[in-house]
Structures are given as structure tokens and as C-alpha cells.
Short mmCIF file of C-alpha atoms (C1' of nucleotides) in Angstrom, two decimals:
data_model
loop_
_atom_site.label_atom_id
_atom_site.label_comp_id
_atom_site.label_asym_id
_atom_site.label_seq_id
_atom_site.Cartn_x
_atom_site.Cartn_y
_atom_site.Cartn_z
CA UNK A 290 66.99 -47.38 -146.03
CA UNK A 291 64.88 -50.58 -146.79
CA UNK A 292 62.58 -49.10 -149.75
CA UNK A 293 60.95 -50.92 -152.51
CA UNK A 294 61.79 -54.35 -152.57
CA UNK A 295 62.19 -55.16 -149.06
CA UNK A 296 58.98 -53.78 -147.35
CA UNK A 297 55.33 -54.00 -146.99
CA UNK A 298 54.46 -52.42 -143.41
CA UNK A 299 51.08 -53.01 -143.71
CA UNK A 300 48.87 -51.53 -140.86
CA UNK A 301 48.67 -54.73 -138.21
CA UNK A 302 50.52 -56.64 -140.29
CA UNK A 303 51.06 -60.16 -138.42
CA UNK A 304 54.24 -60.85 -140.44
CA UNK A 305 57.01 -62.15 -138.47
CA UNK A 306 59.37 -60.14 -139.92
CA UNK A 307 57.32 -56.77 -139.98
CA UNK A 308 57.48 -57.12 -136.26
CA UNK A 309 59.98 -55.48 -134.29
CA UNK A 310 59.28 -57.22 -131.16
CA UNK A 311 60.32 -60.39 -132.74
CA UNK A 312 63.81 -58.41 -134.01
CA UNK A 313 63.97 -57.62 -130.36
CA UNK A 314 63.58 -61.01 -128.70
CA UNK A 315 65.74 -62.55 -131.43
CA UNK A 316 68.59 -60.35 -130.89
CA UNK A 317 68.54 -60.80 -127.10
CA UNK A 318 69.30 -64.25 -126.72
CA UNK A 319 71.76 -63.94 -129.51
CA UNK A 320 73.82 -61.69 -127.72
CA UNK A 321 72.89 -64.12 -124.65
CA UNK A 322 74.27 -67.33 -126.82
CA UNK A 323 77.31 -64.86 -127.77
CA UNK A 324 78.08 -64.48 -124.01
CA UNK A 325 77.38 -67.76 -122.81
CA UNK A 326 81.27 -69.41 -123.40
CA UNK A 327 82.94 -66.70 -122.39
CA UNK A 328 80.72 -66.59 -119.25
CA UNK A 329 80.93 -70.20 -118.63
CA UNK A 330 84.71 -69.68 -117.93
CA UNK A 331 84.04 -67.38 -115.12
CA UNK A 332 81.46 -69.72 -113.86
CA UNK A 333 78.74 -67.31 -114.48
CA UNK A 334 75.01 -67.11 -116.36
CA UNK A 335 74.18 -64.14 -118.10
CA UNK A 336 71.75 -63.39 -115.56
CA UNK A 337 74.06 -63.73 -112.87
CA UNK A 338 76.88 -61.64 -114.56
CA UNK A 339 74.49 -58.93 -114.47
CA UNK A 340 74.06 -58.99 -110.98
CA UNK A 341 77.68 -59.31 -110.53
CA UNK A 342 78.16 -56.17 -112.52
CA UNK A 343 75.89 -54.42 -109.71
CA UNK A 344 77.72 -55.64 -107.26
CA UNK A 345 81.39 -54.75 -108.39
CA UNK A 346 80.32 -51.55 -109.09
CA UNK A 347 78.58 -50.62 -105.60
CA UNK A 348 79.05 -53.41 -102.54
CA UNK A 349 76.05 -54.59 -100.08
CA UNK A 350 72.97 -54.35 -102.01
CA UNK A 351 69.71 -54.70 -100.81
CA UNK A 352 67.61 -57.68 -102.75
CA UNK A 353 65.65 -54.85 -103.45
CA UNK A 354 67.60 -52.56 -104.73
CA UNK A 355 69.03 -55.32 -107.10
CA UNK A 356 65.46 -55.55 -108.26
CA UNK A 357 65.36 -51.74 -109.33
CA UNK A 358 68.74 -52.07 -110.83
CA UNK A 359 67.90 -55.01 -113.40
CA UNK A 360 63.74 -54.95 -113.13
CA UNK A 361 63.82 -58.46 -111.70
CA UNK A 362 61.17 -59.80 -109.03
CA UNK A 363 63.04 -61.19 -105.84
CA UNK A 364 61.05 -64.49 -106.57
CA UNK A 365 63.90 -64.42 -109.57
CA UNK A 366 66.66 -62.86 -107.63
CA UNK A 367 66.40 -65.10 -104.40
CA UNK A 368 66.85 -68.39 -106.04
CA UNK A 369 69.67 -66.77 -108.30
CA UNK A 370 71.36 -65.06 -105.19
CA UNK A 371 71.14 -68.69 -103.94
CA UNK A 372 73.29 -70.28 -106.48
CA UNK A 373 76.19 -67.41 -106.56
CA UNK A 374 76.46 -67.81 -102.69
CA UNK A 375 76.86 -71.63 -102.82
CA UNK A 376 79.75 -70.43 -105.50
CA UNK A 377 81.28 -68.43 -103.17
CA UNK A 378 80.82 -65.27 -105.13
CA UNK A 379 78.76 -63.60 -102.47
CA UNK A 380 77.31 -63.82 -99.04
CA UNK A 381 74.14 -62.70 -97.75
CA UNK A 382 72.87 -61.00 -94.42
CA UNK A 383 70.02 -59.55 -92.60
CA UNK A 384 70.33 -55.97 -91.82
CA UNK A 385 70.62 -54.84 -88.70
CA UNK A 386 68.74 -51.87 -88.89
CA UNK A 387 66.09 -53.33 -90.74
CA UNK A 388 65.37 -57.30 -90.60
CA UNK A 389 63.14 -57.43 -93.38
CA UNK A 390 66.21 -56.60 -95.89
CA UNK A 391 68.95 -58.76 -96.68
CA UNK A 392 72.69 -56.89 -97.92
CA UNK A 393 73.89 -58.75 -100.49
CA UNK A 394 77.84 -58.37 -100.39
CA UNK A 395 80.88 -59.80 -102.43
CA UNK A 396 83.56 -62.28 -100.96
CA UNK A 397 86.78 -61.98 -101.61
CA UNK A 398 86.38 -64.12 -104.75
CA UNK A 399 83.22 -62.56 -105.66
CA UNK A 400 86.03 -59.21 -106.11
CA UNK A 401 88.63 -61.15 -107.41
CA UNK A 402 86.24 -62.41 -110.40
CA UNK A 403 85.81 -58.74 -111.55
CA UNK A 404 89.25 -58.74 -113.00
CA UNK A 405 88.73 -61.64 -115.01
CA UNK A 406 85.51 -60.21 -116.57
CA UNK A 407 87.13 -56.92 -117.72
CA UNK A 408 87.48 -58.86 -121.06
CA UNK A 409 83.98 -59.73 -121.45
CA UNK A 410 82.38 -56.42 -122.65
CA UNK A 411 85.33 -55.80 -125.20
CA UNK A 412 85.00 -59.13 -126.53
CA UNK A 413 81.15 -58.62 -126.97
CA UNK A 414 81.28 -55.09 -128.03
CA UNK A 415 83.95 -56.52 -130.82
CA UNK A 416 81.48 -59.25 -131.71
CA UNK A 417 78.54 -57.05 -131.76
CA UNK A 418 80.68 -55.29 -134.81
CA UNK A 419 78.51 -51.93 -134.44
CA UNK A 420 80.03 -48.34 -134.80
CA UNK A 421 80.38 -46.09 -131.83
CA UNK A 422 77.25 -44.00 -133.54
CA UNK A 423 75.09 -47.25 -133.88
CA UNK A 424 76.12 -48.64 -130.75
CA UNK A 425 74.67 -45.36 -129.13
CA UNK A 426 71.76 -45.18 -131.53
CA UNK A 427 70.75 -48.35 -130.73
CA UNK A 428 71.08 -47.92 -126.49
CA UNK A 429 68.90 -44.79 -127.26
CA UNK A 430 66.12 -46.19 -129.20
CA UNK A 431 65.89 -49.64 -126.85
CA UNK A 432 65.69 -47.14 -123.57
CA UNK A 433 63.12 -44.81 -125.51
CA UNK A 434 61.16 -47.80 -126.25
CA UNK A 435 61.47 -49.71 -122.60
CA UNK A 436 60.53 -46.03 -121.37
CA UNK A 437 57.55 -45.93 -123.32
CA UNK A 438 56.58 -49.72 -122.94
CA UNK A 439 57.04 -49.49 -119.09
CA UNK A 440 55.01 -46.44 -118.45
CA UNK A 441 51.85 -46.26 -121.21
CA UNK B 89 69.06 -41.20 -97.02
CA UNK B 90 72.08 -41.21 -96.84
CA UNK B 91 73.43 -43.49 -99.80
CA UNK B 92 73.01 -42.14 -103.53
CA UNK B 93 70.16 -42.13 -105.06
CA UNK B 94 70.33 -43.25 -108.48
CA UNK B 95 73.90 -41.39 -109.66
CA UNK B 96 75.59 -43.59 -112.63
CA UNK B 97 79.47 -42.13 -112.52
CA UNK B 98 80.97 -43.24 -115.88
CA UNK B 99 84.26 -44.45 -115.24
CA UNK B 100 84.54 -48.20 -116.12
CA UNK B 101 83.58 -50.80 -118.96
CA UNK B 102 81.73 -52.64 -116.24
CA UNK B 103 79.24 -50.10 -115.64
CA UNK B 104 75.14 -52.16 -116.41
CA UNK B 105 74.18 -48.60 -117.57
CA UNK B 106 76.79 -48.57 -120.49
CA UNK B 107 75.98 -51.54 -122.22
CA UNK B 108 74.29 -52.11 -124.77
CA UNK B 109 73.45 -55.96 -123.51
CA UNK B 110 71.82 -55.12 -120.53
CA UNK B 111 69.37 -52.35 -123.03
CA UNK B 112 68.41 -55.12 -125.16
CA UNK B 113 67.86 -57.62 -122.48
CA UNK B 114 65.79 -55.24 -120.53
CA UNK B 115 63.80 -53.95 -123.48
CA UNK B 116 62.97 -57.11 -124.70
CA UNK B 117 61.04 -57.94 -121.27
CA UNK B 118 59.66 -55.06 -121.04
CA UNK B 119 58.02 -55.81 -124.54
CA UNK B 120 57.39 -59.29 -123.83
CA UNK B 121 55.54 -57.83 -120.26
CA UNK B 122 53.44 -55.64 -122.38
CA UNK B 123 52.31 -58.08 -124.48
CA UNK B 124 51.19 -60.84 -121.77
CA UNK B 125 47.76 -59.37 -120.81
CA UNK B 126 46.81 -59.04 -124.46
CA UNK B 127 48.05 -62.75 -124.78
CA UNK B 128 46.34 -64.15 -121.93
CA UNK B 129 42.81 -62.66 -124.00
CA UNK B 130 44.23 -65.39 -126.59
CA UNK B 131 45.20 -67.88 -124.04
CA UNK B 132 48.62 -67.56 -125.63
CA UNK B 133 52.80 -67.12 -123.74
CA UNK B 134 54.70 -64.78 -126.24
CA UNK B 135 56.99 -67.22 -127.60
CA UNK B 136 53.28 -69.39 -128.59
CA UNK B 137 52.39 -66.06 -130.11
CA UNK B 138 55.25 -66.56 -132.46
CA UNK B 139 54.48 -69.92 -133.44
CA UNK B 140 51.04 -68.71 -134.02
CA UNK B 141 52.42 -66.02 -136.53
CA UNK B 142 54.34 -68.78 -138.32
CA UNK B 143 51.49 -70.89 -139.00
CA UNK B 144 48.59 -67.98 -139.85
CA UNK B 145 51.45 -67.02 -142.64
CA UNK B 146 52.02 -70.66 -143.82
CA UNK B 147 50.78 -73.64 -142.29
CA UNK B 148 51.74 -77.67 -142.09
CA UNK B 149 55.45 -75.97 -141.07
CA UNK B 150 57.75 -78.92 -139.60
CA UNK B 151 59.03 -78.31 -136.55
CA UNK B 152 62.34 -77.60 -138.09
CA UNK B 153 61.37 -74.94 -140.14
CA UNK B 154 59.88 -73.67 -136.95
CA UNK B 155 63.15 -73.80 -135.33
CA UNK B 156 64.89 -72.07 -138.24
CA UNK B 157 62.14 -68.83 -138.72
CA UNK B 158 62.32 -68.90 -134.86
CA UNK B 159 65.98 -69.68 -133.81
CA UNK B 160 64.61 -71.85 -130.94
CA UNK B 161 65.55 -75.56 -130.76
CA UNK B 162 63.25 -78.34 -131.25
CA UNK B 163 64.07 -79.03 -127.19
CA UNK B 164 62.31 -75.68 -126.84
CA UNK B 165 59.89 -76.51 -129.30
CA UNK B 166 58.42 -79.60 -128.75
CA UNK B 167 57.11 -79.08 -125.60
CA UNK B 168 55.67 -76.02 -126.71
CA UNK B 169 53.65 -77.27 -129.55
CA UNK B 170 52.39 -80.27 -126.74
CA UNK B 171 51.26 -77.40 -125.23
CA UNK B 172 49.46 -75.52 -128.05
CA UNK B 173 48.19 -79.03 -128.82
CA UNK B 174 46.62 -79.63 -125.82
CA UNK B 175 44.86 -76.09 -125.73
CA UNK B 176 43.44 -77.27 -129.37
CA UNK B 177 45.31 -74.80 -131.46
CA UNK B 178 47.30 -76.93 -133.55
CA UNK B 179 47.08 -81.01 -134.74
CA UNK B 180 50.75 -82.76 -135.44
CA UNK B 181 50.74 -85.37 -137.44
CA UNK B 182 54.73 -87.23 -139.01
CA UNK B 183 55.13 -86.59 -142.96
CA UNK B 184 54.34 -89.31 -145.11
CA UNK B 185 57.03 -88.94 -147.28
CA UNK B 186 59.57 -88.93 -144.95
CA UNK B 187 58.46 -90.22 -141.31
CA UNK B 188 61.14 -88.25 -139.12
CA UNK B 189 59.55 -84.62 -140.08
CA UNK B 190 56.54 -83.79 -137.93
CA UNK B 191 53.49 -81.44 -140.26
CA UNK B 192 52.38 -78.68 -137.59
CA UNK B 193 49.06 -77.63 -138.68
CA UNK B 194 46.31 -75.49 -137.45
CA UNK B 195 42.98 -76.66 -136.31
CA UNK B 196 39.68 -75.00 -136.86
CA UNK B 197 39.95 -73.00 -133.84
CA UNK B 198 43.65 -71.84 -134.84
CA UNK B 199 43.19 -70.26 -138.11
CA UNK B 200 40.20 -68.89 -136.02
CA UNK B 201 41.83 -67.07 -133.39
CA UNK B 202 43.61 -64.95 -136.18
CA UNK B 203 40.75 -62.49 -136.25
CA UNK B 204 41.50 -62.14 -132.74
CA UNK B 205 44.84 -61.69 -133.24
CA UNK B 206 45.26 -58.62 -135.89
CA UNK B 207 44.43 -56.14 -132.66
CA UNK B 208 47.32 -57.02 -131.14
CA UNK B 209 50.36 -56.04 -132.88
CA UNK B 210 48.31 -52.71 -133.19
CA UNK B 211 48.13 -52.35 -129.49
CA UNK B 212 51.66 -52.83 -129.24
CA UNK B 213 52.82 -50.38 -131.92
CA UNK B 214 51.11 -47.87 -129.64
CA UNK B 215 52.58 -48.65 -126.99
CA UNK B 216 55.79 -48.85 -128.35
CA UNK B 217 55.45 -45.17 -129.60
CA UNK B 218 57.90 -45.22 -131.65
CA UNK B 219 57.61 -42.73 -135.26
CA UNK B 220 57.80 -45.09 -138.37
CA UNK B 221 61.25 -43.79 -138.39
CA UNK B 222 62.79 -45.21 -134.91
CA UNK B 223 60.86 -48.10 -135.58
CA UNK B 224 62.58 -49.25 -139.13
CA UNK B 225 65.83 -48.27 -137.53
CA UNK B 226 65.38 -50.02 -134.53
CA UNK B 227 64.62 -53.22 -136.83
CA UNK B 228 67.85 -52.51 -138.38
CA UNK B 229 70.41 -51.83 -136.06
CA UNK B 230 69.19 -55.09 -134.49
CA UNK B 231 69.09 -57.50 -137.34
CA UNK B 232 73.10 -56.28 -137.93
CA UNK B 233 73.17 -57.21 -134.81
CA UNK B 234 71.74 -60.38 -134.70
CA UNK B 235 73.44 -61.12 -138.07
CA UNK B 236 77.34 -60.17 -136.69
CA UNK B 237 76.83 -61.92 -132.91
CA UNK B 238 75.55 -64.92 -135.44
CA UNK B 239 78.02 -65.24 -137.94
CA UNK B 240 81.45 -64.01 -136.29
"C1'" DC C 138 71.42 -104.73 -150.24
"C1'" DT C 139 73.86 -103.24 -146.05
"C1'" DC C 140 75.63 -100.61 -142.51
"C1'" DG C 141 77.35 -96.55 -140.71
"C1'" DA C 142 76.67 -91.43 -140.99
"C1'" DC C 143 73.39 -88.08 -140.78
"C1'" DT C 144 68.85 -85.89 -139.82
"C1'" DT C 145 64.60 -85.00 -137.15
"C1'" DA C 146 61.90 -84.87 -132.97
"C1'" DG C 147 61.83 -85.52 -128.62
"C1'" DT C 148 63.41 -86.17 -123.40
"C1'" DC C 149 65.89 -84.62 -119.41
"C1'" DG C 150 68.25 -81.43 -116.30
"C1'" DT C 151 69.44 -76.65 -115.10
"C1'" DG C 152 68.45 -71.94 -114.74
"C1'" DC C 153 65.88 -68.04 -115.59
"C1'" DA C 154 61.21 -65.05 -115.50
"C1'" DC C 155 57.02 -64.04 -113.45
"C1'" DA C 156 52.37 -64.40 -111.07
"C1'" DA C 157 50.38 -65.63 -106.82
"C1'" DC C 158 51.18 -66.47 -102.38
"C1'" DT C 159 53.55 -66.76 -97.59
"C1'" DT C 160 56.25 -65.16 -93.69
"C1'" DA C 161 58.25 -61.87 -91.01
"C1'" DA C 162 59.42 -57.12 -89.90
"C1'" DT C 163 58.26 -52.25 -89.88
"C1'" DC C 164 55.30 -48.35 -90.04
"C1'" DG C 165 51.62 -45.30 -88.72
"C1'" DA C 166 46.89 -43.63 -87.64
"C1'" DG C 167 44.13 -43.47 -83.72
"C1'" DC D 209 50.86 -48.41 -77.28
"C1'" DT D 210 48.08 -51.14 -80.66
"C1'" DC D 211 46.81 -53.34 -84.67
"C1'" DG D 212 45.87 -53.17 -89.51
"C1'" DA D 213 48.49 -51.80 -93.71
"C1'" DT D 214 52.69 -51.92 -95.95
"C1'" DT D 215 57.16 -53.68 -97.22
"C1'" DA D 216 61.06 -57.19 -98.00
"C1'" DA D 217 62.44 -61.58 -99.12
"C1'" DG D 218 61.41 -66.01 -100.19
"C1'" DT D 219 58.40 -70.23 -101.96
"C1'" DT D 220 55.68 -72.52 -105.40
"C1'" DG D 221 54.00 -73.55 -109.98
"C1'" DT D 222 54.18 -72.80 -114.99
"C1'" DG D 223 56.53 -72.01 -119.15
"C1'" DC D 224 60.38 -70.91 -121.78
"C1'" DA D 225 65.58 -71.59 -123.43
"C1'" DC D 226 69.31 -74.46 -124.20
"C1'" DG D 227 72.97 -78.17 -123.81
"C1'" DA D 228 73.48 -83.04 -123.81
"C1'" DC D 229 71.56 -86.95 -125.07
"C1'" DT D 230 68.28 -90.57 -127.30
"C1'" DA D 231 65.30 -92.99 -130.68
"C1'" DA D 232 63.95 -93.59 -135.05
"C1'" DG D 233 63.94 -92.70 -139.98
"C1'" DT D 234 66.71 -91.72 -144.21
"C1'" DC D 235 70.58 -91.66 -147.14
"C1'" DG D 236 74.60 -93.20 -149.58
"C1'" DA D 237 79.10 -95.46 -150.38
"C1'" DG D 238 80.68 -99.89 -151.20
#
DNA sequence: CTCGACTTAGTCGTGCACAACTTAATCGAG
DNA sequence: CTCGATTAAGTTGTGCACGACTAAGTCGAG
């Protein structure tokens, strides 16, 4: 309800704080920043704990399919994939049945780590300090508008 | 095949589709994606863009003022403005008065490119198709966010 | 005036992101 | 079966982002 003295939204307005893309990218790597120390005690980027998320939630994942799951290229995912396996978090291997793809799969402290992070979303979702109705207001509106950016 | 398709069975806190992180961090690529081929018209990265949009509404900005309207560090920064330097957008020169601040200004061809400019936050508001409605409350819910993941 | 604390830009190293390209494996029309 | 098209993963180069650090200028208490 930002009326009278807060707004001008002129028509192609190139204010910086007209724009929403700007509220976007700002509030992105905030909640990156906001992550980051309670990440770095798992020994994780936020990057990585996303593909960790993936991973605990459905084992031996194709690079591919990682791809589709957080709209990454493999020429971001390979080097990335790199770094958790030399962390022991997760090995990689050919498929048998098809040599082109490469299962992605957990060790044993790659599963061990997902008990650790259980703490991480609450502590995020208490720092984020939005209601249950604007939390799902706001997942609504950003997948509405990554639809509509995407496709278009 | 065999496998699932793309099934999401709620049942954790770890689930990617849940959270609210993973929305913002994939919508604000997706935004940042749309805008790069009307950028690369400008010879501009999004985060140059920004800058830009500093600068057309004020210019001789130091590069800490930058830093605050942007929330990016001079280490991110500096380079950056080398670059827009070097592609004749913008002349630095240190403050008299006080010789550790750094004046960015535009050059000729800076405030020039403007012009070029005003299509493009146009373009993107279409593309965003969002009504004036989900738009202001978009910009909302994510400057409380930005604001509690800040502060907090 | 002096010297230590603070401020401002900037450098360096690490890790994303992504476009363009390469390599290797699989598929499929003829 | 064959060979060109397609697909999967990875490599390379550029440009952010940010933490840790550095160099240089400014300020202020004594």
C-alpha cells in the first residue's frame, strides 16, 4: 500500500528503485550472505547446498537431470560436482547403460551431512521473518514471474 | 521410463521445491537471462546496467556511494568500473577535497547511451507480465525481505 | 604537530554463471 | 549396417561476488 508519498512509476522509468529486477537481485544475494555462515560450517556454498538438497532427496542423479532441477548448465555443474567429490560428499560414475551420462551419488558422508543441515532452512525461514501467507505469496509471484520470464 | 517424472512428494523441510531461497535465486537468473540480449545491444553485463542507472540519475557518484545504492563491495566494484572505463562509458578521476574518494562520472558517450536505454526496462516489464498489482507486491514482499535477512 | 585509528579504493584468490566449444557416446534414417 | 545428427559431460574464457588483505589519505586525541 505504497500511495502518495512513496511512488512515481513512471512508464520506463530508469529509477533504481522503480525497478523490480533490482529488488530481485538485491534480495538474492542477501538471503545468499544470510546463508553463507551457517553454510560454511557444513563446508558447503550456497550453490552446492542446493545440489546437495537434490541429492538427499532422490540418490544417483544424472548431471543432467541436476541441470533441470536447478536450471544450471553442466559447464557450471561439472566444475562444482568437482569440488564436492574432492570433499567427499559425493562420487561420480559413468552409466552403464549409457556412457555419455554420469550418476552422481552421495557417500556415506555426503548422507550423513543431511542431518546437520536440517537446521538450515528453519534458521533462514526465522531470519527471513515473513508470515506463512507472505512466505507463500512471495514463492507464488517469483514462480509466476520465472514462468513468464522463461517462456515469452 | 521407469523413474518419476517430475513428482515433488511434500514430506520434508529439505525439499528445493519448498523454499522460498531456491524461488528467489532462480527467478533472479531467469531475469538477469532475459535481460542479457537487450544488454549486449548496449554492450552492457546486468550488474554494469546498474551502475549505469546510478549515474544517468546522479552522476560524479564515489565508488562508495556506489557500493551503498548497490550493496556490492568496492572489490566487486572496482574492477567493474575498469571495465566500463575501458569501453568509454565512464572517466574516474580522485576528489580534490579529499584524495581517497574516487568521482565516477559519465563521458559523452555515457549520458548518451541513455536514450538507448529507456526501451529496456519496458521490454522487461513485458516480459515480466506481471499486473501493476503483483508487481508493487512483489517489490514489497522482497524489500521486507531484504530489510529482515539485513538487519537481524 | 604527531601518531595511531579509521576510511576509501583497490588487489588477490575462490567459486559461481554462462556462452562457445570439444569430446565421446548414442540414435536413427536410408 | 552406416554415417550424419543429436545428446551428455566437460573445458575454456569472461565477468561478477565476496572475504581477506593492502596502500594511501584523513582525522583526532594528546
Amino acid at each position: 500500500m505504497e500511495t502518495a508519498a512513496n511512488t512515481l512509476p513512471a512508464e520506463g522509468s530508469l529509477q533504481l528503485r522503480d525497478q523490480l529486477c533490482f529488488a530481485l537481485y538485491a534480495a538474492s544475494r542477501a538471503v545468499t550472505a544470510r546463508y553463507r555462515p551457517l553454510l560454511d560450517e557444513l563446508g558447503l556454498t550456497y550453490p552446492q547446498y542446493l545440489v546437495m538438497l537434490v541429492l538427499w532427496e532422490r540418490d544417483a542423479v544424472s548431471v543432467r537431470d541436476l541441470g533441470a532441477a536447478l536450471q544450471l548448465e553442466s559447464s557450471t555443474l561439472s566444475p562444482l560436482l568437482k569440488r564436492l567429490e574432492v570433499n567427499g560428499l559425493v562420487r561420480r560414475e559413468r552409466r552403464a547403460d549409457d556412457e555419455r551420462s554420469v550418476a552422481v551419488r552421495l557417500t556415506g558422508a555426503g548422507v550423513d551431512l543431511r542431518e546437520r543441515a536440517r537446521a538450515v532452512p528453519l534458521a533462514i525461514g526465522d531470519a527471513m521473518g515473513l508470515t506463512p501467507e507472505q512466505d507463500a505469496a512471495a514463492k507464488q509471484l517469483l514462480r509466476l514471474l520465472t514462468e513468464n520470464v522463461t517462456r515469452g
